[in-house]
XYZ file of C-alpha atoms in Angstrom:
748
model
C 267.934 141.633 206.852
C 264.767 139.500 206.876
C 265.507 135.894 207.817
C 264.023 134.437 204.655
C 266.145 136.793 202.578
C 269.546 136.533 204.196
C 270.374 132.934 203.369
C 273.199 132.151 205.719
C 272.791 135.362 207.670
C 271.588 133.617 210.787
C 268.828 134.679 213.193
C 266.816 137.832 213.133
C 268.325 140.961 214.645
C 267.668 141.553 218.341
C 264.990 144.069 219.087
C 267.154 146.864 220.389
C 264.410 149.370 219.703
C 261.965 147.398 221.827
C 260.387 149.424 224.609
C 257.548 151.862 224.876
C 258.043 153.073 221.309
C 257.172 149.632 219.932
C 254.922 148.395 222.762
C 251.522 147.127 221.684
C 250.033 148.083 225.050
C 251.276 151.670 224.712
C 249.900 151.747 221.185
C 246.402 150.861 222.391
C 246.670 153.429 225.190
C 247.465 156.059 222.558
C 244.486 154.935 220.488
C 242.295 155.306 223.566
C 243.752 158.786 224.110
C 242.700 159.678 220.553
C 239.140 158.522 221.283
C 239.084 160.624 224.470
C 240.447 163.639 222.582
C 237.786 163.388 219.883
C 234.992 162.746 222.400
C 235.738 165.552 224.863
C 236.591 168.115 222.172
C 233.231 167.573 220.453
C 231.084 166.874 223.525
C 230.390 170.563 224.363
C 228.983 171.025 220.868
C 227.016 167.772 220.534
C 226.063 166.714 224.084
C 223.865 169.120 226.089
C 224.982 170.129 229.603
C 222.901 168.654 232.422
C 222.009 170.198 235.804
C 221.468 168.796 239.296
C 218.296 170.580 240.398
C 215.024 169.567 242.041
C 211.443 170.726 241.561
C 210.684 173.642 243.864
C 214.353 174.505 244.327
C 215.912 177.830 243.419
C 218.256 177.757 240.453
C 221.771 178.953 241.259
C 222.643 179.632 237.625
C 221.099 180.607 234.349
C 219.996 177.614 232.313
C 220.053 178.211 228.595
C 218.668 176.029 225.871
C 221.579 174.011 224.364
C 219.469 173.542 221.261
C 216.016 174.500 220.052
C 213.456 173.077 222.510
C 209.727 172.720 221.975
C 207.685 174.153 224.857
C 204.901 171.588 225.061
C 202.692 173.502 227.492
C 202.952 176.784 225.625
C 202.363 174.950 222.363
C 199.189 173.325 223.698
C 197.931 176.696 224.956
C 198.652 178.258 221.565
C 196.728 175.461 219.877
C 193.755 175.937 222.200
C 193.782 179.680 221.558
C 193.834 179.072 217.824
C 190.941 176.633 218.123
C 188.927 179.114 220.212
C 189.341 181.717 217.510
C 187.676 179.479 214.949
C 184.071 180.691 214.365
C 181.209 178.235 214.231
C 180.642 176.930 210.731
C 177.075 176.994 209.389
C 176.053 174.938 206.407
C 173.078 175.355 204.066
C 170.635 172.460 203.758
C 168.460 172.637 200.638
C 165.138 171.336 202.028
C 163.063 172.160 198.900
C 160.156 173.524 200.957
C 158.039 174.047 197.803
C 157.677 170.265 197.650
C 155.949 170.345 201.024
C 153.613 173.044 199.643
C 152.749 170.826 196.678
C 152.049 167.847 198.943
C 149.667 169.862 201.142
C 147.700 171.370 198.217
C 147.475 167.990 196.446
C 145.992 166.506 199.606
C 143.486 169.337 199.995
C 142.430 169.000 196.351
C 141.955 165.230 196.645
C 139.937 165.511 199.812
C 137.723 168.367 198.569
C 136.768 166.351 195.484
C 135.598 163.446 197.599
C 131.837 163.853 198.077
C 131.613 160.879 200.403
C 133.425 162.797 203.165
C 131.483 165.346 205.103
C 132.742 168.880 205.622
C 133.259 168.255 209.314
C 135.280 165.157 208.625
C 137.365 167.086 206.123
C 138.073 169.747 208.736
C 139.116 167.075 211.235
C 141.370 165.444 208.683
C 143.056 168.749 207.847
C 143.469 169.547 211.530
C 145.156 166.210 212.243
C 147.040 165.513 209.024
C 148.516 168.799 207.770
C 150.557 169.693 210.955
C 152.045 166.176 210.919
C 153.288 166.514 207.350
C 155.963 169.005 208.542
C 157.757 166.429 210.723
C 157.174 163.666 208.175
C 158.777 165.767 205.444
C 161.831 166.500 207.607
C 162.209 162.860 208.661
C 161.946 161.626 205.090
C 164.561 164.205 203.981
C 166.937 163.014 206.709
C 166.372 159.388 205.798
C 166.868 160.070 202.108
C 170.187 161.979 202.555
C 171.714 160.098 205.460
C 174.890 158.286 204.591
C 175.113 159.673 201.052
C 177.878 162.179 201.831
C 175.994 165.286 200.727
C 175.424 166.238 204.341
C 177.116 164.734 207.383
C 174.914 162.946 209.869
C 175.575 165.452 212.623
C 174.368 168.280 210.379
C 171.195 166.371 209.454
C 170.421 165.733 213.105
C 171.035 169.374 213.936
C 168.775 170.437 211.024
C 165.954 168.136 212.076
C 166.043 169.332 215.637
C 166.173 173.062 214.819
C 163.557 172.848 212.037
C 161.094 171.004 214.253
C 161.665 173.514 217.047
C 160.719 176.331 214.635
C 157.579 174.617 213.210
C 154.743 177.065 212.529
C 151.335 176.429 214.065
C 148.427 176.930 211.609
C 145.482 178.765 213.201
C 142.382 176.607 213.830
C 140.061 178.750 211.682
C 142.214 178.079 208.636
C 141.137 174.430 208.571
C 137.469 175.485 208.474
C 138.062 177.482 205.309
C 139.766 174.717 203.344
C 136.762 172.414 202.461
C 135.034 175.139 200.425
C 137.980 175.719 198.040
C 137.433 174.794 194.406
C 139.958 172.997 192.249
C 140.611 176.146 190.180
C 141.213 178.208 193.319
C 143.518 175.550 194.756
C 145.598 175.506 191.581
C 146.052 179.286 191.655
C 146.703 179.277 195.402
C 149.310 176.475 195.057
C 151.244 178.399 192.433
C 151.294 181.552 194.511
C 152.224 179.728 197.732
C 154.981 177.786 195.970
C 156.490 180.952 194.454
C 156.444 182.750 197.791
C 158.099 179.829 199.621
C 160.751 179.474 196.944
C 161.559 183.157 197.078
C 161.791 183.382 200.861
C 163.768 180.116 201.339
C 166.197 181.052 198.577
C 168.008 183.153 201.139
C 170.015 181.870 204.127
C 167.691 181.451 207.086
C 168.773 180.614 210.599
C 165.383 181.720 211.947
C 162.258 180.828 209.934
C 160.288 183.576 211.611
C 162.375 186.188 209.799
C 161.014 185.020 206.448
C 157.512 184.336 207.729
C 157.026 188.025 208.542
C 157.352 188.789 204.833
C 154.681 186.321 203.691
C 151.671 188.622 204.215
C 153.155 191.363 202.072
C 153.973 188.942 199.239
C 150.528 187.342 199.371
C 148.814 190.717 199.189
C 150.893 191.573 196.195
C 149.991 188.304 194.452
C 147.263 187.656 191.846
C 144.886 186.208 194.433
C 141.696 188.286 194.759
C 139.768 186.210 197.249
C 140.328 187.160 200.812
C 139.892 183.568 201.969
C 142.393 182.349 199.444
C 144.937 184.915 200.545
C 144.469 184.008 204.215
C 144.892 180.250 203.546
C 147.927 180.749 201.275
C 149.475 183.003 203.892
C 149.141 180.411 206.654
C 150.272 177.466 204.521
C 153.302 179.416 203.202
C 154.335 180.287 206.756
C 153.892 176.647 207.667
C 156.106 175.425 204.784
C 158.942 177.866 205.486
C 161.796 176.269 207.471
C 165.326 177.457 208.454
C 168.029 176.298 205.991
C 171.263 177.425 207.713
C 172.406 175.223 210.580
C 175.460 174.889 212.859
C 177.780 172.245 211.363
C 179.447 170.841 214.472
C 181.487 168.307 212.567
C 182.904 170.897 210.176
C 183.512 173.243 213.099
C 185.391 170.555 215.045
C 187.417 169.686 211.965
C 188.291 173.367 211.487
C 189.390 173.571 215.102
C 191.584 170.492 214.674
C 193.037 171.989 211.509
C 193.712 175.245 213.342
C 195.563 173.335 216.043
C 197.592 171.460 213.473
C 198.468 174.659 211.648
C 199.590 176.363 214.834
C 203.425 176.518 214.811
C 205.028 174.993 217.907
C 206.234 177.382 220.551
C 210.014 176.897 220.806
C 212.779 178.099 223.021
C 215.607 178.964 220.646
C 219.152 177.796 221.147
C 220.873 180.027 223.677
C 217.655 181.499 225.094
C 217.115 181.457 228.839
C 214.935 178.675 230.183
C 215.565 179.432 233.846
C 217.079 182.580 235.306
C 219.449 182.501 238.225
C 217.415 182.763 241.438
C 214.218 181.561 239.756
C 212.134 178.875 241.470
C 211.711 175.664 239.510
C 207.968 175.308 239.034
C 206.390 171.984 238.026
C 206.031 173.273 234.474
C 209.678 174.356 234.313
C 210.785 171.064 235.861
C 208.827 169.094 233.283
C 210.359 171.225 230.515
C 213.856 170.457 231.842
C 213.000 166.756 232.056
C 211.597 166.652 228.528
C 214.729 168.412 227.281
C 217.043 165.883 229.030
C 218.744 168.712 230.927
C 218.560 167.056 234.345
C 221.287 164.697 235.473
C 218.918 162.102 236.890
C 216.793 162.243 233.714
C 219.734 162.310 231.344
C 219.373 161.061 227.777
C 222.436 158.988 226.877
C 221.787 158.638 223.147
C 223.883 161.706 222.192
C 226.805 160.363 224.243
C 226.566 157.011 222.491
C 226.423 158.671 219.081
C 229.465 160.833 219.882
C 231.390 157.809 221.162
C 230.692 155.931 217.930
C 231.767 158.980 215.916
C 235.020 159.202 217.904
C 235.706 155.507 217.354
C 235.054 155.926 213.641
C 237.660 158.713 213.534
C 240.342 156.547 215.164
C 239.432 153.605 212.938
C 240.181 155.794 209.913
C 243.586 156.762 211.363
C 244.393 153.212 212.443
C 243.432 151.797 209.058
C 245.783 154.185 207.277
C 248.661 153.638 209.714
C 248.207 149.870 209.603
C 248.002 149.849 205.819
C 251.174 151.929 205.530
C 253.013 149.648 207.944
C 253.611 152.418 210.436
C 251.631 150.863 213.280
C 253.787 147.762 213.189
C 256.972 149.765 213.492
C 258.276 148.842 210.034
C 259.185 152.465 209.436
C 261.214 153.874 212.345
C 259.581 157.297 212.377
C 256.091 155.823 212.691
C 256.411 154.175 216.108
C 254.507 155.019 219.289
C 256.554 158.176 219.650
C 255.186 159.317 216.310
C 251.656 158.420 217.416
C 252.101 160.518 220.546
C 253.347 163.409 218.434
C 250.346 162.996 216.121
C 248.061 163.098 219.180
C 249.695 166.341 220.353
C 249.281 167.883 216.892
C 245.584 166.979 216.904
C 245.260 168.424 220.423
C 246.909 171.718 219.462
C 244.885 172.055 216.264
C 241.590 171.358 218.044
C 242.442 173.799 220.849
C 243.118 176.598 218.355
C 239.797 175.936 216.622
C 237.998 175.844 219.989
C 239.532 179.192 220.980
C 238.339 180.812 217.745
C 234.854 179.333 218.214
C 234.565 181.299 221.474
C 234.760 184.549 219.486
C 231.788 183.612 217.293
C 228.391 185.183 217.903
C 225.034 184.940 216.172
C 225.718 188.262 214.491
C 229.369 187.491 213.673
C 229.662 183.785 212.804
C 232.298 184.649 210.202
C 234.898 184.888 212.997
C 235.209 181.126 212.578
C 237.131 181.667 209.334
C 240.039 182.952 211.440
C 240.657 179.452 212.844
C 244.156 178.224 211.811
C 242.752 174.852 210.815
C 245.680 174.110 208.470
C 248.104 174.215 211.420
C 247.801 170.491 212.147
C 247.938 169.588 208.476
C 251.170 171.526 207.930
C 252.827 170.037 211.020
C 251.896 166.485 210.015
C 253.186 167.075 206.491
C 256.510 168.429 207.759
C 257.063 166.019 210.648
C 255.357 162.805 209.561
C 253.873 162.132 206.158
C 251.966 163.896 203.386
C 249.428 161.082 202.938
C 248.736 160.996 206.676
C 248.211 164.761 206.480
C 245.565 164.254 203.780
C 243.677 161.753 205.952
C 243.993 164.048 208.973
C 242.757 167.086 207.036
C 239.480 165.264 206.356
C 239.059 164.624 210.090
C 239.959 168.241 210.865
C 237.309 169.403 208.378
C 234.606 167.260 210.001
C 235.527 168.354 213.532
C 235.847 171.991 212.481
C 232.392 171.914 210.901
C 231.046 170.734 214.278
C 233.038 173.056 216.545
C 232.504 176.186 214.429
C 228.839 175.432 213.708
C 226.519 178.226 214.813
C 223.330 176.806 213.276
C 220.378 175.772 215.406
C 219.064 172.857 213.384
C 222.198 171.085 212.171
C 225.164 169.174 213.547
C 227.654 170.139 210.846
C 228.236 173.450 209.126
C 229.991 172.290 205.999
C 230.784 175.828 204.921
C 233.574 175.716 207.494
C 234.345 172.114 206.582
C 234.751 173.090 202.931
C 237.104 175.965 203.782
C 239.192 173.723 206.063
C 239.530 171.081 203.331
C 240.614 173.690 200.790
C 243.223 175.370 203.012
C 244.524 171.998 204.247
C 245.121 170.708 200.733
C 246.681 174.025 199.751
C 249.034 173.709 202.725
C 249.959 170.100 201.934
C 250.881 170.704 198.312
C 252.677 173.952 199.154
C 254.897 172.581 201.885
C 255.483 168.847 201.341
C 258.809 169.527 199.617
C 259.860 172.315 201.980
C 263.611 172.791 202.285
C 263.805 176.052 204.242
C 261.868 177.872 206.939
C 260.793 180.552 204.485
C 258.795 177.879 202.666
C 256.430 177.778 205.645
C 255.633 181.455 205.215
C 255.069 180.935 201.496
C 252.738 178.054 202.311
C 250.902 180.314 204.783
C 250.353 182.855 202.010
C 248.958 180.100 199.776
C 246.618 179.098 202.616
C 245.509 182.734 202.901
C 244.827 183.017 199.168
C 242.952 179.736 198.812
C 241.069 180.299 202.076
C 239.904 183.729 200.879
C 238.949 182.307 197.483
C 236.914 179.489 199.026
C 235.075 181.935 201.331
C 234.291 184.249 198.406
C 232.966 181.244 196.473
C 230.646 180.251 199.320
C 229.377 183.795 199.827
C 228.584 184.153 196.121
C 226.850 180.768 195.947
C 224.686 181.521 198.999
C 224.144 185.152 197.945
C 225.409 186.444 201.308
C 226.607 189.711 199.850
C 226.030 192.034 202.802
C 229.042 194.343 202.621
C 230.377 194.266 206.190
C 229.917 190.519 206.560
C 231.560 189.902 203.168
C 234.640 191.984 204.006
C 235.110 190.484 207.461
C 234.703 186.905 206.202
C 237.349 187.311 203.495
C 239.685 189.231 205.822
C 239.483 186.579 208.537
C 240.107 183.797 206.019
C 243.186 185.620 204.711
C 244.510 186.286 208.219
C 244.069 182.612 209.084
C 246.855 181.601 206.691
C 249.312 184.072 208.187
C 248.441 182.993 211.741
C 248.924 179.375 210.669
C 252.406 180.066 209.271
C 253.492 181.895 212.443
C 252.251 179.052 214.666
C 253.938 176.388 212.544
C 257.272 178.227 212.602
C 256.960 178.591 216.383
C 255.958 174.966 217.043
C 258.413 173.221 214.721
C 261.428 173.539 217.083
C 259.325 172.201 219.974
C 258.458 168.996 218.110
C 261.953 168.622 216.624
C 263.625 168.880 220.041
C 261.008 167.006 222.104
C 260.672 164.031 219.758
C 264.083 164.159 218.134
C 262.450 164.700 214.776
C 264.662 165.375 211.827
C 262.434 167.233 209.457
C 263.577 168.140 205.977
C 263.891 171.732 207.148
C 266.163 170.735 210.031
C 268.278 168.552 207.768
C 268.757 171.375 205.280
C 269.816 173.669 208.141
C 272.340 171.089 209.356
C 273.788 170.751 205.857
C 274.822 174.419 205.843
C 278.618 174.564 205.464
C 278.675 177.367 208.023
C 277.652 174.992 210.786
C 280.449 175.025 213.405
C 281.176 171.306 213.075
C 281.269 171.384 209.284
C 283.564 174.431 209.342
C 285.778 172.569 211.787
C 285.782 169.568 209.464
C 286.641 171.727 206.463
C 289.432 173.757 208.083
C 291.078 171.014 210.165
C 290.523 167.942 207.988
C 289.922 169.070 204.398
C 290.534 165.556 203.100
C 287.880 164.115 205.403
C 285.542 166.954 204.462
C 285.929 166.157 200.753
C 285.480 162.457 201.501
C 282.296 163.191 203.487
C 280.816 165.291 200.687
C 281.500 162.518 198.167
C 279.960 159.920 200.492
C 276.923 162.189 200.827
C 276.454 162.254 197.049
C 276.802 158.488 196.749
C 274.586 157.601 199.731
C 271.776 159.992 198.823
C 271.320 158.434 195.386
C 271.577 154.891 196.789
C 269.063 155.618 199.566
C 266.518 157.099 197.164
C 266.897 154.020 194.953
C 265.497 151.825 197.752
C 262.971 154.332 199.114
C 265.016 155.346 202.169
C 265.580 158.922 203.352
C 268.137 160.295 200.897
C 268.410 163.696 202.554
C 269.145 162.082 205.927
C 271.885 159.980 204.282
C 273.460 163.060 202.686
C 273.490 165.113 205.890
C 274.496 162.088 207.988
C 277.419 161.561 205.628
C 278.585 165.123 206.225
C 278.928 164.375 209.945
C 279.747 160.652 209.960
C 283.536 161.163 210.249
C 283.496 164.279 212.431
C 285.400 162.314 215.085
C 288.458 162.299 212.823
C 289.010 165.975 213.665
C 290.445 164.902 217.038
C 293.385 163.084 215.385
C 293.280 164.137 211.725
C 296.813 163.026 210.809
C 296.052 159.389 211.580
C 293.620 159.123 208.666
C 294.984 158.654 205.176
C 292.870 161.271 203.420
C 294.474 163.948 205.615
C 298.097 162.729 205.204
C 299.091 165.024 202.357
C 302.891 165.577 202.264
C 303.449 163.929 205.666
C 304.549 160.499 206.771
C 301.940 157.999 207.879
C 302.200 157.897 211.724
C 300.814 154.347 211.721
C 304.118 153.161 210.220
C 305.872 153.801 213.513
C 303.304 152.723 216.118
C 301.945 149.421 217.312
C 299.053 148.012 215.187
C 296.903 147.675 218.301
C 297.346 151.362 219.050
C 296.547 152.188 215.435
C 293.401 150.132 215.753
C 292.390 151.996 218.908
C 292.936 155.365 217.263
C 290.987 154.415 214.131
C 287.935 152.898 215.866
C 287.809 155.788 218.330
C 286.717 158.230 215.635
C 283.173 156.802 215.673
C 282.850 157.168 219.443
C 284.536 160.586 219.413
C 282.169 161.723 216.647
C 279.104 160.761 218.682
C 280.378 162.721 221.664
C 281.077 165.787 219.534
C 277.641 165.563 217.914
C 275.993 165.294 221.316
C 277.889 168.373 222.451
C 276.387 170.341 219.553
C 272.849 168.914 220.049
C 272.848 167.150 216.693
C 269.715 164.936 216.448
C 270.016 161.242 217.252
C 269.445 159.851 213.707
C 272.631 161.632 212.560
C 274.515 160.475 215.666
C 273.384 156.940 214.947
C 274.835 157.121 211.441
C 278.152 158.338 212.846
C 278.177 155.536 215.404
C 276.911 152.706 213.197
C 278.372 153.345 209.745
C 281.300 150.932 210.375
C 279.182 148.479 212.344
C 281.466 145.778 213.794
C 283.645 145.438 210.715
C 287.245 144.332 211.069
C 290.374 146.436 210.548
C 292.075 143.627 208.632
C 295.091 145.706 207.575
C 296.196 146.283 211.162
C 295.242 142.736 212.172
C 297.468 141.219 209.493
C 300.197 143.740 210.341
C 300.046 142.661 213.979
C 300.132 138.983 212.973
C 303.172 139.601 210.758
C 305.018 141.450 213.511
C 304.300 138.638 215.982
C 305.580 136.030 213.512
C 308.737 138.057 212.825
C 309.378 138.337 216.558
C 308.567 134.674 217.097
C 305.801 135.518 219.559
C 302.643 133.499 220.127
C 299.439 135.272 219.088
C 297.572 136.648 222.094
C 294.801 138.267 220.059
C 292.205 137.357 217.461
C 290.664 139.161 214.542
C 287.699 140.136 216.766
C 290.080 142.295 218.789
C 290.545 144.435 215.684
C 286.835 145.140 215.080
C 284.851 148.349 215.534
C 282.755 148.244 218.720
C 279.548 148.826 216.773
C 276.665 148.713 217.054
C 275.768 147.307 213.679
C 273.570 149.417 211.424
C 270.099 149.710 212.908
C 268.529 151.497 209.927
C 268.721 151.423 206.172
C 270.211 154.894 206.167
C 273.112 153.898 208.458
C 273.801 150.804 206.331
C 273.759 152.800 203.081
C 276.153 155.428 204.453
C 278.486 152.647 205.630
C 278.565 151.044 202.181
C 279.024 154.394 200.413
C 281.833 155.311 202.856
C 283.718 152.135 202.057
C 283.101 152.363 198.300
C 284.281 155.975 198.089
C 287.503 155.187 199.969
C 288.135 152.113 197.837
C 287.567 153.936 194.532
C 289.802 156.777 195.686
C 292.566 154.250 196.382
C 292.491 152.933 192.808
C 294.887 154.697 190.484
C 293.273 153.997 187.098
C 290.054 152.074 187.788
C 287.951 150.516 185.047
C 284.164 150.072 185.012
C 284.602 146.331 185.613
C 286.908 147.015 188.557
C 284.457 149.484 190.081
C 281.532 147.114 189.716
C 283.512 144.171 191.095
C 284.771 146.245 193.978
C 281.252 147.428 194.950
C 279.886 143.877 194.906
C 282.906 142.661 196.871
C 282.377 145.279 199.572
C 278.645 144.503 199.882
C 279.250 140.736 199.893
C 281.991 141.061 202.462
C 279.693 142.962 204.830
C 276.835 140.574 204.097
C 279.003 137.570 204.951
C 280.136 139.403 208.087
C 276.492 139.684 209.255
C 276.629 143.486 209.293
C 273.017 143.834 208.088
C 271.400 141.472 210.585
C 269.971 144.335 212.621
C 268.422 146.418 209.856
C 265.658 145.558 207.414
C 267.627 145.656 204.181
C 266.720 142.970 201.654
C 268.921 141.313 199.019
C 266.906 143.031 196.329
C 267.593 146.403 197.946
C 271.303 145.603 198.176
C 271.328 144.977 194.422
C 269.673 148.353 193.864
C 272.247 150.001 196.144
C 275.098 148.394 194.188
C 273.656 149.555 190.862
C 273.094 153.102 192.145
C 276.626 153.313 193.595
C 278.097 152.088 190.346
C 276.276 154.769 188.346
C 277.161 157.498 190.857
C 280.831 156.508 191.049
C 281.118 156.499 187.281
C 279.508 159.930 187.161
C 281.644 161.423 189.943
C 284.983 159.887 188.978
C 284.304 160.027 185.254
C 287.709 161.451 184.317
C 289.613 158.732 186.209
C 287.682 155.641 185.193
C 288.860 153.817 182.116
C 286.129 152.403 179.901
C 286.606 149.138 177.914
C 287.319 150.973 174.651
C 290.019 153.076 176.345
C 291.679 149.952 177.771
C 291.770 148.249 174.378
C 293.269 151.390 172.802
C 296.059 151.480 175.417
C 296.742 147.787 174.911
C 297.110 148.291 171.144
C 299.454 151.244 171.701
C 301.514 149.189 174.103
């Protein structure tokens, strides 16, 4: 009872269960063990292996890439090769050479019309001025276009340099012929020269000389008839022709940069050899190992930190659930440190089985991962601990399985496996959480097989992985996984039940079989006690379920709670059919010793048949330290009749205990007393039954029998109500209802 609920009950119960199972220090050690389990089980898949090797040394083992690694040197070489393959880019510069032709002919025409200038002066002017117009035209073009974006500055500089290098030199005699040209001749010559220049510079020219060789032919084919005119036009046209296709260094450099950027990096794929055994570690190889954090002295600790945080997050999820459910604080007996240790072992076994299956996976056969019995842990937790804890654990199993079974090169999780694990885990939970026989495990395994196969088929259809062999193997492995899971669960259940003293529902149902040697002994040697035990089982199961306790444990515990009576069956009233009561002829103290011994004798018999401790506890604790008042008062009466002074007290006529340590033991004790009391009534009424139940509970409450279990007053009320309803249902034919009593009174 809780202190604030017991009223006059006194102090809290002593912590008899204190020890390692309730120790806070042990609890934190177990939490740390969970973190270590998560960390070291996932480390091989998330943290790359490191090597102790020096530059210039010979490697003693093959070193494989733990993940895809970029080869920086090879990548740079590939980029340089790609850049070298880029051809030079040439751009066209539209110089409009016909404009230069116009300028020259305009100048000649102006100067020829000037009579104040002598012929010799005109010749000198032509000789000095016309050659300079070539460079002036180019410079003015550069100045006009620079910075406008039509041509880049580098191209303009390249154009100016190349064009000036290819400038044509006009023969000296040509200048002597120019002063004698008339305005009409100049007009015709300008038109012809301009047309020829336009035609020849309309094509791409890297070398001006190529086009200049064609000028003479075009001039001869023109409309000019004067030989002098043709000669002058020919020289001036050659002079005006410039190259128009130039190396664009800026565009070429940009193309090379683009080629480098478009070059895919050279990578060493996951699992490929970086260093062969016996190979010397060159500087390049050493740098590659350093950059990949594969050397112990150059180790990158970020993955370890990330994995540690992930492991802590996993245990926080478990701790939060256990704390929220009250199990961490030991409120529920089966969720103490022993249960945490069992949970740790289940996680260990489940992870080991997944790890073993992961070793069979290859790049060509990743579907072998579907064979992993990932629902093994979920089924064990559901059967041995709690369904809701199994749901939380299945999520963690799915995350870890998606890491361990991952065969991808660019991802941490492969949620195809995670999805399958979630599906089969939930199928297992809902198939087995109400299991009552071992065959249920096999049925649950078949459900895991069916849902696992269905989930795999769904994934294969969604991802269009319909290659026949792969499809068949994937589905077959998923189906086989469920059967393997069932076999492993059936094999491991006895280990956990024996090692941790776990009373699973399956074990309880097995123990309730009437063919069990002890129950057959009870039935054949003490049929009255057997019938009493069965009735107590019916009453206690309903009462326990009314307060949320383990009803099945109460029922099975009731079957065995009086097994000790088989040693001296005739000394118990339910077995005294057609015989005298032996207690009438023996000393009350001896009667007391015989009666209280049945609890101790029962525990010894249960131990001899390896009956689990929770059932032994019920047999030992169901009477608590209650008093055998009948024999006490009988002893007092005999002493008074003989005129003897009392040398004993009521405490000498009490059961040795201990008091009930669990709700189940307390409920069985109440039901045991109520069943015996109701059976002793000849024609009980509903009011008598109700009053009797409350009297029994109050008597034990006043006697401090519930100080060492966590029953509350509210729960005791629920127990009383449940017992009343069950008694009325079981003894229906014997109980008189108010209307029946009134009828009998009227008849009387």
